[in-house]
């Protein structure tokens, strides 16, 4: 998926911040914005505010057990889901748009998703890491296969296949750093921020596969069936990014 694709779709649509609607909407007719739990949720709060989207007060409270929240827009609800599930919720139509890490978009590569905006939050990277004592760089030219622990099997296979290496995947969802020390894999491919967890577990980052930020993603079908509403929301996020 080309994450840098842009469009004039929202830019060319009329935007009226004072616009109100007299139509009655059943709750199921509301647009749904999917937000990722965790660190990106905290970064998304100020951005949502600049975009004029104010969710219920407990939406940004990670201790709240609620998952769906109303907003100051009667036609927009917000849901909180696992960061790795945002793309699936939007691609399958459970949510109409969402805030999603580029790593998740790259991993699933759903054709139903359109990513019009880089929101510039949640910066990190997908990287290859290995034990400090290992010498993968020296052996890589002779390798035909390597065992890799990761929650990104598609990204990992593509990365190593480009070098003629078959990646034998150990699919894990957490505690990736344990895999090399317990003999499950030689290297890991994981999301890295500061690298402190790697260092604490005797690993070092040896290669960056991709730099990651969070994107606004939209379901392509909804763009066609509800173009004005989606255009206004995209424009509100674009204005928020341009605001000081």
Short mmCIF file of N, CA and C in Angstrom, two decimals, residues 46 50 238-244:
data_model
loop_
_atom_site.label_atom_id
_atom_site.label_comp_id
_atom_site.label_asym_id
_atom_site.label_seq_id
_atom_site.Cartn_x
_atom_site.Cartn_y
_atom_site.Cartn_z
N UNK A 46 -4.83 15.70 21.79
CA UNK A 46 -4.70 17.09 21.35
C UNK A 46 -5.07 17.28 19.87
N UNK A 50 -7.97 19.79 18.29
CA UNK A 50 -7.74 20.77 17.23
C UNK A 50 -8.66 20.55 16.04
N UNK A 238 -6.99 17.83 8.46
CA UNK A 238 -5.99 18.59 7.72
C UNK A 238 -5.79 19.97 8.34
N UNK A 239 -6.89 20.62 8.73
CA UNK A 239 -6.79 21.93 9.38
C UNK A 239 -6.07 21.80 10.72
N UNK A 240 -6.34 20.72 11.44
CA UNK A 240 -5.69 20.51 12.74
C UNK A 240 -4.18 20.38 12.58
N UNK A 241 -3.75 19.70 11.53
CA UNK A 241 -2.31 19.55 11.29
C UNK A 241 -1.66 20.87 10.92
N UNK A 242 -2.42 21.75 10.29
CA UNK A 242 -1.88 23.04 9.87
C UNK A 242 -1.91 24.07 11.00
N UNK A 243 -2.70 23.80 12.03
CA UNK A 243 -2.83 24.74 13.14
C UNK A 243 -1.54 24.81 13.95
N UNK A 244 -1.21 25.96 14.49
CA UNK A 244 0.02 26.09 15.29
C UNK A 244 -0.08 25.31 16.60
#
